[in-house]
JSON list of C-alpha atoms in Angstrom, two decimals:
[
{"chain": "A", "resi": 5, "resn": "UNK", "atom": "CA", "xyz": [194.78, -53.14, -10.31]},
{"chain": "A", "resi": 6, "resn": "UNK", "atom": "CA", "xyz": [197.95, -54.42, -9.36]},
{"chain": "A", "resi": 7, "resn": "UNK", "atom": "CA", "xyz": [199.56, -57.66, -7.73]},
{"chain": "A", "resi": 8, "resn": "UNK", "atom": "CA", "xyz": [199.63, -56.29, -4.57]},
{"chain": "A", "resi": 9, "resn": "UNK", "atom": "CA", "xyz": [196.70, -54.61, -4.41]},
{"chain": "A", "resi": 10, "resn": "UNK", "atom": "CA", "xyz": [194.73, -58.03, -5.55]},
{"chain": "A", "resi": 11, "resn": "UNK", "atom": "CA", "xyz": [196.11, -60.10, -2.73]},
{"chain": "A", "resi": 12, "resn": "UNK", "atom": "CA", "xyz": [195.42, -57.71, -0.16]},
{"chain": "A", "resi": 13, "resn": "UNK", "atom": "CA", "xyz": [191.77, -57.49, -1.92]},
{"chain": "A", "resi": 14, "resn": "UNK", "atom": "CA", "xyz": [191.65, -61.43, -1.88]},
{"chain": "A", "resi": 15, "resn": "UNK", "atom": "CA", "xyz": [193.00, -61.51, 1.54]},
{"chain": "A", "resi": 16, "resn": "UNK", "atom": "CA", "xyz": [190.86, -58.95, 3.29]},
{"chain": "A", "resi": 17, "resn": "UNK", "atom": "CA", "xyz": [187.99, -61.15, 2.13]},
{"chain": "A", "resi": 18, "resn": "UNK", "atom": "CA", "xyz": [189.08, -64.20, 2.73]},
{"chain": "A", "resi": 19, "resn": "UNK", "atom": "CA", "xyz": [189.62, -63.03, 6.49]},
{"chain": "A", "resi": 20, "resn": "UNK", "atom": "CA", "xyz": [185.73, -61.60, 6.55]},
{"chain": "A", "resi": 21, "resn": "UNK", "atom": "CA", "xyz": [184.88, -64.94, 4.96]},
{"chain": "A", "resi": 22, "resn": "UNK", "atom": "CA", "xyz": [186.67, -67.18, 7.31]},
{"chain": "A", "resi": 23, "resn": "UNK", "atom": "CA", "xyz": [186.19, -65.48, 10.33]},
{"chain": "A", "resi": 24, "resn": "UNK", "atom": "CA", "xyz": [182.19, -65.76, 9.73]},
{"chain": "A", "resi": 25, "resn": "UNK", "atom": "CA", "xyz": [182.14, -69.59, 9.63]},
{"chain": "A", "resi": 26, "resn": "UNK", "atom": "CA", "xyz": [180.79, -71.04, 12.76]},
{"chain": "A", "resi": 27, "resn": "UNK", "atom": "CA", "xyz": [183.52, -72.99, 14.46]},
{"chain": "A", "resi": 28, "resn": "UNK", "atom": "CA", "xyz": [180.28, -75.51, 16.12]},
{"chain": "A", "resi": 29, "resn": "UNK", "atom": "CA", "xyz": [179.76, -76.30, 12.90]},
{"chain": "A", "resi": 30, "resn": "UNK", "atom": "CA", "xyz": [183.14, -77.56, 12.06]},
{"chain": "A", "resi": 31, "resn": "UNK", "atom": "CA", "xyz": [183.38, -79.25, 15.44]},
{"chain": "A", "resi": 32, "resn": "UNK", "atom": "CA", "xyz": [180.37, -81.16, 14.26]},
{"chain": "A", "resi": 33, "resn": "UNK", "atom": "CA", "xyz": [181.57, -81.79, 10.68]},
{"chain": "A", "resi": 34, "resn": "UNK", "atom": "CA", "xyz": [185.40, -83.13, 12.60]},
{"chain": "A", "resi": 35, "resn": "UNK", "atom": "CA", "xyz": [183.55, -85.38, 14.43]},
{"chain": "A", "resi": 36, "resn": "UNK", "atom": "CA", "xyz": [181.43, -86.60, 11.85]},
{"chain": "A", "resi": 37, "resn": "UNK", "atom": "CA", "xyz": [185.08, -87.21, 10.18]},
{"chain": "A", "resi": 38, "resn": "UNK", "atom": "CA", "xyz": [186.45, -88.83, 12.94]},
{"chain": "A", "resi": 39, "resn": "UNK", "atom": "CA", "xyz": [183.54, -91.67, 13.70]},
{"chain": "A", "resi": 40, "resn": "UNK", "atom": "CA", "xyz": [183.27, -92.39, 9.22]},
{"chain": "A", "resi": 41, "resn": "UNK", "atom": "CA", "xyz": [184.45, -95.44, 8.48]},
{"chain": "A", "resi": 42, "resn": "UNK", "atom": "CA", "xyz": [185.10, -94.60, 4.85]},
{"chain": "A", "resi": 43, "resn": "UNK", "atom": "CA", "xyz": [185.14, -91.17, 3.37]},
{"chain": "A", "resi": 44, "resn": "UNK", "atom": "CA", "xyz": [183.57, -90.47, 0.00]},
{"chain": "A", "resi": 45, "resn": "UNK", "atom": "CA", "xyz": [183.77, -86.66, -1.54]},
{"chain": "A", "resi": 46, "resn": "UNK", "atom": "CA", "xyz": [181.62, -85.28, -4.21]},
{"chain": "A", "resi": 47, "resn": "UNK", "atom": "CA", "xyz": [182.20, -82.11, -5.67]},
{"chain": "A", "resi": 48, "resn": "UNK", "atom": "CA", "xyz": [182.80, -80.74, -8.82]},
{"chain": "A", "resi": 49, "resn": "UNK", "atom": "CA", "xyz": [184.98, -77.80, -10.63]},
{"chain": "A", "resi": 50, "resn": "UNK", "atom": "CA", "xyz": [187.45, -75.66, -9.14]},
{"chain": "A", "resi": 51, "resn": "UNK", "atom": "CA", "xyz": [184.81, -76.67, -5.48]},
{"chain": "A", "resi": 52, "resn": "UNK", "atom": "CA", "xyz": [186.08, -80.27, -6.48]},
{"chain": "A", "resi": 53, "resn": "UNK", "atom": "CA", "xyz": [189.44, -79.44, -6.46]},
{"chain": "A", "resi": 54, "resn": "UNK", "atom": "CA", "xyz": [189.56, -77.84, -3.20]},
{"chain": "A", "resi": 55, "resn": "UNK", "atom": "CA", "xyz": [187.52, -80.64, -1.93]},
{"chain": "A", "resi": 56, "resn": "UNK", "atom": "CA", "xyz": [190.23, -83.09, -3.07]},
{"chain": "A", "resi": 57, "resn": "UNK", "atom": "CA", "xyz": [193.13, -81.46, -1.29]},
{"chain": "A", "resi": 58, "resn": "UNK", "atom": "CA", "xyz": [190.62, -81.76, 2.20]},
{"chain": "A", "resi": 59, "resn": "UNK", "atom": "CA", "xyz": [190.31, -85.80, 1.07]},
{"chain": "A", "resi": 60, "resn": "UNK", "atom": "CA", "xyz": [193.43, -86.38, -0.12]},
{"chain": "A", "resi": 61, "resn": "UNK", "atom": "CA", "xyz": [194.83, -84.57, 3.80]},
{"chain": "A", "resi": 62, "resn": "UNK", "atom": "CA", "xyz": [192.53, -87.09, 5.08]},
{"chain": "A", "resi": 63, "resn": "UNK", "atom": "CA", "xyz": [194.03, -90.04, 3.13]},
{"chain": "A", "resi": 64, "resn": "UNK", "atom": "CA", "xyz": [197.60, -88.57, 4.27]},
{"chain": "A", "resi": 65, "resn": "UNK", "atom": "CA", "xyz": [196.09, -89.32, 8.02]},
{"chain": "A", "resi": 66, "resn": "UNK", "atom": "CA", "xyz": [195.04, -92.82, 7.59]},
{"chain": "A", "resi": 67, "resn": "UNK", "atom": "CA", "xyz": [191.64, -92.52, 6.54]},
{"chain": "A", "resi": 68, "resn": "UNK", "atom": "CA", "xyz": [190.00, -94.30, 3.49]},
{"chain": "A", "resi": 69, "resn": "UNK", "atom": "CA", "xyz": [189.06, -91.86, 1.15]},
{"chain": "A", "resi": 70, "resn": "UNK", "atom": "CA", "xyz": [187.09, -91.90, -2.32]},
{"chain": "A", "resi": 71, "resn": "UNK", "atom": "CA", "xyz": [186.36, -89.69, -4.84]},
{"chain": "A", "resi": 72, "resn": "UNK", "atom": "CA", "xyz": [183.06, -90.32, -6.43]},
{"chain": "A", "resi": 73, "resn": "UNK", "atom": "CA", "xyz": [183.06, -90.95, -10.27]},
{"chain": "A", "resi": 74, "resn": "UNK", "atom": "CA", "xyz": [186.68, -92.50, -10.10]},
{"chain": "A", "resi": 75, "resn": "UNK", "atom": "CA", "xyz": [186.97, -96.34, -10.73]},
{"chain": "A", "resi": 76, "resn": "UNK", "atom": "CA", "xyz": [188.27, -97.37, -7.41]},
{"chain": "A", "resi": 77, "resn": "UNK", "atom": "CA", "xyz": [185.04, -96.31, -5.67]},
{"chain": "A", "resi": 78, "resn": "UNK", "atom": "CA", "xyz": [183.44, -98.85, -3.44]},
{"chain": "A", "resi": 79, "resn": "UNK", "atom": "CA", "xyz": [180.38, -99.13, -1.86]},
{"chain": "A", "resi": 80, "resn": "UNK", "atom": "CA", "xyz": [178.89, -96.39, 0.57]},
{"chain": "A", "resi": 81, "resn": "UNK", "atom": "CA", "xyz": [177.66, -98.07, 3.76]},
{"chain": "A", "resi": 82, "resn": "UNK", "atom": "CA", "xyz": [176.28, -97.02, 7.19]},
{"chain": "A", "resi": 83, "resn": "UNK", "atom": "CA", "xyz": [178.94, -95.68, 8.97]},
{"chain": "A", "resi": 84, "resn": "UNK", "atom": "CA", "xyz": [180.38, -93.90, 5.96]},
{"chain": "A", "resi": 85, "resn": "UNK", "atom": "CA", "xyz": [180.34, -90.05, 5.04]},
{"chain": "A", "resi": 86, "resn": "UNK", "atom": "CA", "xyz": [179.36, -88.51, 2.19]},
{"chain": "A", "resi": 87, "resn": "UNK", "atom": "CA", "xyz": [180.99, -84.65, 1.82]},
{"chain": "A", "resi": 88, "resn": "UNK", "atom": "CA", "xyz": [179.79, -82.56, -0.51]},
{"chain": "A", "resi": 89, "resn": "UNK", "atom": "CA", "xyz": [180.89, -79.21, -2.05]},
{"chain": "A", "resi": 90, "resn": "UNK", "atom": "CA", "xyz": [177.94, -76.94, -3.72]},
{"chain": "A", "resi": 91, "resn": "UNK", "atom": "CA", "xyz": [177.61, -73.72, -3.43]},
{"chain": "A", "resi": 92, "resn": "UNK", "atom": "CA", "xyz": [174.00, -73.62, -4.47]},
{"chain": "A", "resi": 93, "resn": "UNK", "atom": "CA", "xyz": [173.47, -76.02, -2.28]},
{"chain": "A", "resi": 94, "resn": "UNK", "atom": "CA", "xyz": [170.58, -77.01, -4.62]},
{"chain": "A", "resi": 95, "resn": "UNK", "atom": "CA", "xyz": [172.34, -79.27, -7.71]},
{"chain": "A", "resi": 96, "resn": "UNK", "atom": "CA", "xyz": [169.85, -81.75, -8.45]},
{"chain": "A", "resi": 97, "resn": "UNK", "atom": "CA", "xyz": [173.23, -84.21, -8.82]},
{"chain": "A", "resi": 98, "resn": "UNK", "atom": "CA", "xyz": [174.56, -83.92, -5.61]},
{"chain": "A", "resi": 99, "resn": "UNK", "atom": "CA", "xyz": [170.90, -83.66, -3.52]},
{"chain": "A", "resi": 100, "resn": "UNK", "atom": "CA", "xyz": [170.05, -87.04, -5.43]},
{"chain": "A", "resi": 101, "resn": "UNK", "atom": "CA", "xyz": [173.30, -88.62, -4.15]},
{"chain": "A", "resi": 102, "resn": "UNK", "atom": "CA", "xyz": [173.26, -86.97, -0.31]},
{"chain": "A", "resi": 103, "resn": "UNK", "atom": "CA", "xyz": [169.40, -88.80, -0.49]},
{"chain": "A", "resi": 104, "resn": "UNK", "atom": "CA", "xyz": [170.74, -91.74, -1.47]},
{"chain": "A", "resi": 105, "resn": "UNK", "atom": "CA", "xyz": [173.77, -91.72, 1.26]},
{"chain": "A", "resi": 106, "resn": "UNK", "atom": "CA", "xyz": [171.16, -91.23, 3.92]},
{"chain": "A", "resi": 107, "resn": "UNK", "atom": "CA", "xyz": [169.23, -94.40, 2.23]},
{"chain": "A", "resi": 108, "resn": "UNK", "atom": "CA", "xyz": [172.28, -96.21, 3.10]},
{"chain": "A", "resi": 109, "resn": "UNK", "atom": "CA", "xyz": [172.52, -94.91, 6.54]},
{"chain": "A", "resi": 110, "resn": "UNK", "atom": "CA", "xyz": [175.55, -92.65, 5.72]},
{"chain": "A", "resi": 111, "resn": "UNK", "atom": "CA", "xyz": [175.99, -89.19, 7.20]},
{"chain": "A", "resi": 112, "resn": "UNK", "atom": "CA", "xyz": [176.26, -85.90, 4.54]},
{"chain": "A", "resi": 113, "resn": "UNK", "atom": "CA", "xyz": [178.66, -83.07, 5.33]},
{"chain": "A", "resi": 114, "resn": "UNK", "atom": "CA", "xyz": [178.27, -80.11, 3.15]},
{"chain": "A", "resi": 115, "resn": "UNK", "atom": "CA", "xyz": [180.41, -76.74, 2.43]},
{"chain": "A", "resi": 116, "resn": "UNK", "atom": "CA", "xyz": [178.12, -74.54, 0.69]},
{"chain": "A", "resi": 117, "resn": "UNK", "atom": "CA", "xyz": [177.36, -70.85, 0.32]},
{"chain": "A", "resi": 118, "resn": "UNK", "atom": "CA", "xyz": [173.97, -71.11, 0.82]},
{"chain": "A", "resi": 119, "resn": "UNK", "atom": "CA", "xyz": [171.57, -71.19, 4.01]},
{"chain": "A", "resi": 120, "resn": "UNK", "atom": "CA", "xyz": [168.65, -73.20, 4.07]},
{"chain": "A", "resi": 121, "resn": "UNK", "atom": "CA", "xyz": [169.54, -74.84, 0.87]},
{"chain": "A", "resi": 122, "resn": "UNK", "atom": "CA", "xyz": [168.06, -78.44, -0.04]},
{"chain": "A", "resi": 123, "resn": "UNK", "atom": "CA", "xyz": [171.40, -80.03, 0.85]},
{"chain": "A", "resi": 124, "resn": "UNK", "atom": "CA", "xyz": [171.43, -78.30, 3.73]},
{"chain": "A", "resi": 125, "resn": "UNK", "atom": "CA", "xyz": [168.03, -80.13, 4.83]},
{"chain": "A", "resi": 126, "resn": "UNK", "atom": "CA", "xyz": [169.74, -83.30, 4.16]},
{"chain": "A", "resi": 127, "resn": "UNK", "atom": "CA", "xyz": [173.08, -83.03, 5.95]},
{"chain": "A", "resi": 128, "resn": "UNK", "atom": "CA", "xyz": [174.01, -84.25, 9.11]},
{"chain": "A", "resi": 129, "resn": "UNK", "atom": "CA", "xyz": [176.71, -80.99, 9.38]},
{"chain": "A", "resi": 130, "resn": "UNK", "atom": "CA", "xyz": [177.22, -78.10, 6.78]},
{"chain": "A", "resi": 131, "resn": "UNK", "atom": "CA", "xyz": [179.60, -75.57, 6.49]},
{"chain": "A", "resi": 132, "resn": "UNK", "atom": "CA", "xyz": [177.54, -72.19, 5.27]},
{"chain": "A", "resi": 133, "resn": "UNK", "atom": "CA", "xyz": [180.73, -70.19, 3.54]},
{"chain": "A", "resi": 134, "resn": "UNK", "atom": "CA", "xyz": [179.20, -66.40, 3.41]},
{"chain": "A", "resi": 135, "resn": "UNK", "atom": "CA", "xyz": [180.54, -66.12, -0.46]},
{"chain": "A", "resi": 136, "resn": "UNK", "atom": "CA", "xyz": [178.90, -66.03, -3.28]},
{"chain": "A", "resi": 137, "resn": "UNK", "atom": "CA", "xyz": [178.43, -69.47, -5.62]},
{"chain": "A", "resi": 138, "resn": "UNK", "atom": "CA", "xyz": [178.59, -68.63, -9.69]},
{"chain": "A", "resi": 139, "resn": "UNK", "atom": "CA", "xyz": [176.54, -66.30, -10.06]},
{"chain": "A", "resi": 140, "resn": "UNK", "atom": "CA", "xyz": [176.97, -63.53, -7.81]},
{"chain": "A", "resi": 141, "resn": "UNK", "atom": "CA", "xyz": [173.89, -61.61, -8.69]},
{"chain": "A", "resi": 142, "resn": "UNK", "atom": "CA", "xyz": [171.79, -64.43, -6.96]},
{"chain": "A", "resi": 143, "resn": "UNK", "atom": "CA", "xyz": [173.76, -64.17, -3.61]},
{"chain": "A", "resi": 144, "resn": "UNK", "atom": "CA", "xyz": [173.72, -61.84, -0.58]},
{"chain": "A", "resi": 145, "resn": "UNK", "atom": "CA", "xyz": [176.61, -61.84, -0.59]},
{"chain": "A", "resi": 146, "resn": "UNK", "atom": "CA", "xyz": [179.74, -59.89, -2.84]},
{"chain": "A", "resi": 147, "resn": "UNK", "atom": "CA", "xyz": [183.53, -60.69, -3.79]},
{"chain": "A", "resi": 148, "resn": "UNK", "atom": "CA", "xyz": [185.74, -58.48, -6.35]},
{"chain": "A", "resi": 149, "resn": "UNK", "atom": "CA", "xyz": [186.65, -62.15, -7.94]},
{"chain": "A", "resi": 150, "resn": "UNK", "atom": "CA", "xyz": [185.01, -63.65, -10.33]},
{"chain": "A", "resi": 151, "resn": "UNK", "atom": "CA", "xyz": [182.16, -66.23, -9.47]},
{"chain": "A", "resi": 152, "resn": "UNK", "atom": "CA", "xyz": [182.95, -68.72, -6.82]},
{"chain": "A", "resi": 153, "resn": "UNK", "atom": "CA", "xyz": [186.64, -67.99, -6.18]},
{"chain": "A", "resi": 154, "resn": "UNK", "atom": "CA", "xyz": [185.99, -66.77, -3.00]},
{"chain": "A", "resi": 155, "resn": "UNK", "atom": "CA", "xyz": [184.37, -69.64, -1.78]},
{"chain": "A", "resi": 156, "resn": "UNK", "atom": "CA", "xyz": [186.27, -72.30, -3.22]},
{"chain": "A", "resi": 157, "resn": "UNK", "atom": "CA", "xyz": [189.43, -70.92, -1.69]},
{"chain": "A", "resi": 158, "resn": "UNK", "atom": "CA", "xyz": [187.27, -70.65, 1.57]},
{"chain": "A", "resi": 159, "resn": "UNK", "atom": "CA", "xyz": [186.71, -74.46, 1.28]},
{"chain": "A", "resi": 160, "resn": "UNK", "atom": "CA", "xyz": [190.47, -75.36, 0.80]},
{"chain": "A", "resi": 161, "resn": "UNK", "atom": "CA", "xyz": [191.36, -73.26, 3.66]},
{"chain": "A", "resi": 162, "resn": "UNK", "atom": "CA", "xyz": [188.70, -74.38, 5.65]},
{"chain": "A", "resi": 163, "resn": "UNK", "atom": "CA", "xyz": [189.79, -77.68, 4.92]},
{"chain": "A", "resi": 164, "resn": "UNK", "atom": "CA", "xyz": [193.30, -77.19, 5.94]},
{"chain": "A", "resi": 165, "resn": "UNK", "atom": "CA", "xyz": [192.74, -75.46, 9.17]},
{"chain": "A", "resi": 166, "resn": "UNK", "atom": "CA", "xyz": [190.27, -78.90, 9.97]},
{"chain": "A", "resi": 167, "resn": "UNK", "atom": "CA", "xyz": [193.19, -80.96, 9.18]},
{"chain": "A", "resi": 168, "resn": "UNK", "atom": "CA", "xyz": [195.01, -78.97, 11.91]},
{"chain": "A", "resi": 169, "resn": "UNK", "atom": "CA", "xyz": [192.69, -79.42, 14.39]},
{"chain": "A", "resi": 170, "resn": "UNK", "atom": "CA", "xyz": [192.59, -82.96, 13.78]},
{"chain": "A", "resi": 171, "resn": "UNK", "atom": "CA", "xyz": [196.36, -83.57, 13.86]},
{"chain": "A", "resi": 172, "resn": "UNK", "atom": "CA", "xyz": [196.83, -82.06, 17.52]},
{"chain": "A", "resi": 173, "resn": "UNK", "atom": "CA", "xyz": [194.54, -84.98, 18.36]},
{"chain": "A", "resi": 174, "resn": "UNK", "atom": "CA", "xyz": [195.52, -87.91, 16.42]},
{"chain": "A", "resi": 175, "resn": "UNK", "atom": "CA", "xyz": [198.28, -87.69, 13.73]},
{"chain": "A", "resi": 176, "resn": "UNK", "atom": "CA", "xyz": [201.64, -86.48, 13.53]},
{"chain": "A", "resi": 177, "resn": "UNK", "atom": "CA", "xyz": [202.97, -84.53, 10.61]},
{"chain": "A", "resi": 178, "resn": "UNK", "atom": "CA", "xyz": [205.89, -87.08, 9.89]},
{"chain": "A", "resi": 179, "resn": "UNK", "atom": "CA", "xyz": [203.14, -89.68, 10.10]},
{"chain": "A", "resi": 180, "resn": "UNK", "atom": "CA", "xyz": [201.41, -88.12, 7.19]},
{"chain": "A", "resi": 181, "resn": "UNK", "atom": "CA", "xyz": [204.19, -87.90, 5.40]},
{"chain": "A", "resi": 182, "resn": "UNK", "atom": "CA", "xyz": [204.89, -91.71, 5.08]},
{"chain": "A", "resi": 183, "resn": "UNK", "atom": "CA", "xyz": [201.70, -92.06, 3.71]},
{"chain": "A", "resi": 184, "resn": "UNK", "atom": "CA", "xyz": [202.52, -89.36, 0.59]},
{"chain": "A", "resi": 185, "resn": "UNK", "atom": "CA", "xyz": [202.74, -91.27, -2.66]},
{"chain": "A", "resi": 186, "resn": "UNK", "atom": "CA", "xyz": [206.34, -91.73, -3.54]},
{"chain": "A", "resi": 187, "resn": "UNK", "atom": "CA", "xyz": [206.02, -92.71, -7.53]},
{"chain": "A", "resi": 188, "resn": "UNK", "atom": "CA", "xyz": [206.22, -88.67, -8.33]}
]
């Protein structure tokens, strides 16, 4: 196969992909954004990394944003939020953490590929990505890539397109900028 015949493979499904996610349900996870008073992300893999670029956008707008695992994590609290990239939806890891956010009084926001998952019971918002997770003979659904590439580049865009929305109603680009680290 070549280049160009990849991308426009990659792209085609990334349109069917992103055009299925229901826009309520990122209303609901923006708002759940907007009223956290700290942000904490826990994801892992190449799901982890997209995640990061969504937290690290978030960080660029003002908010306070973690990554859990990393030394500088605080505390979760009540009006904090939890997000959470599986797409299982079912990793013993992150369900024991989501229960333990809601034990806190936290809200859970969750990108995964997977309806009615366990996390899915737990979260206050999720994002169902109609891809499949690593092992695409256990999903419904089917991508030419291999494993979850089609839904972790549906999370980064996802996540980019909700940073969008959210600057038309609070931040300025040239805002963000100031906050980029300057030590590169």
């Amino acid at each position: 196969m070549s280049f160009k015949d990849g991308t426009r493979i990659i792209l085609g499904e990334l349109e069917r992909t992103l055009g299925a996610v229901d826009e309520a349900a990122v209303e609901r996870a923006i708002a759940l954004i907007g009223d956290a008073d700290k942000i904490f992300l826990h994801a892992l893999g190449r799901a982890g990394f997209a995640g990061r670029s969504l937290v690290m956008r978030l960080m660029h707008m003002g908010r306070e944003v973690y990554v859990l695992g990393e030394t500088n994590t605080p505390n979760f609290g009540p009006d904090d939020l939890l997000i959470i990239c599986s797409g299982s939806g079912a990793t013993k890891q992150f369900v024991d953490t989501a229960t333990k956010a809601k034990g806190f009084g936290g809200k859970v926001l969750l990108f995964t590929a997977t309806k009615d998952s366990p996390l899915g019971q737990i979260a206050d918002a999720e994002i169902v990505i109609e891809a499949p997770s690593k092992r695409q003979s256990d999903s419904e659904f089917a991508s030419i890539q291999p494993m979850a590439s089609l839904f972790e580049q549906s999370i980064l865009l996802i996540g980019d397109a909700m940073v969008l929305a959210m600057m038309e109603r609070s931040v300025t680009g040239e805002a963000m900028f100031r906050r980029h680290s300057n030590l590169e």
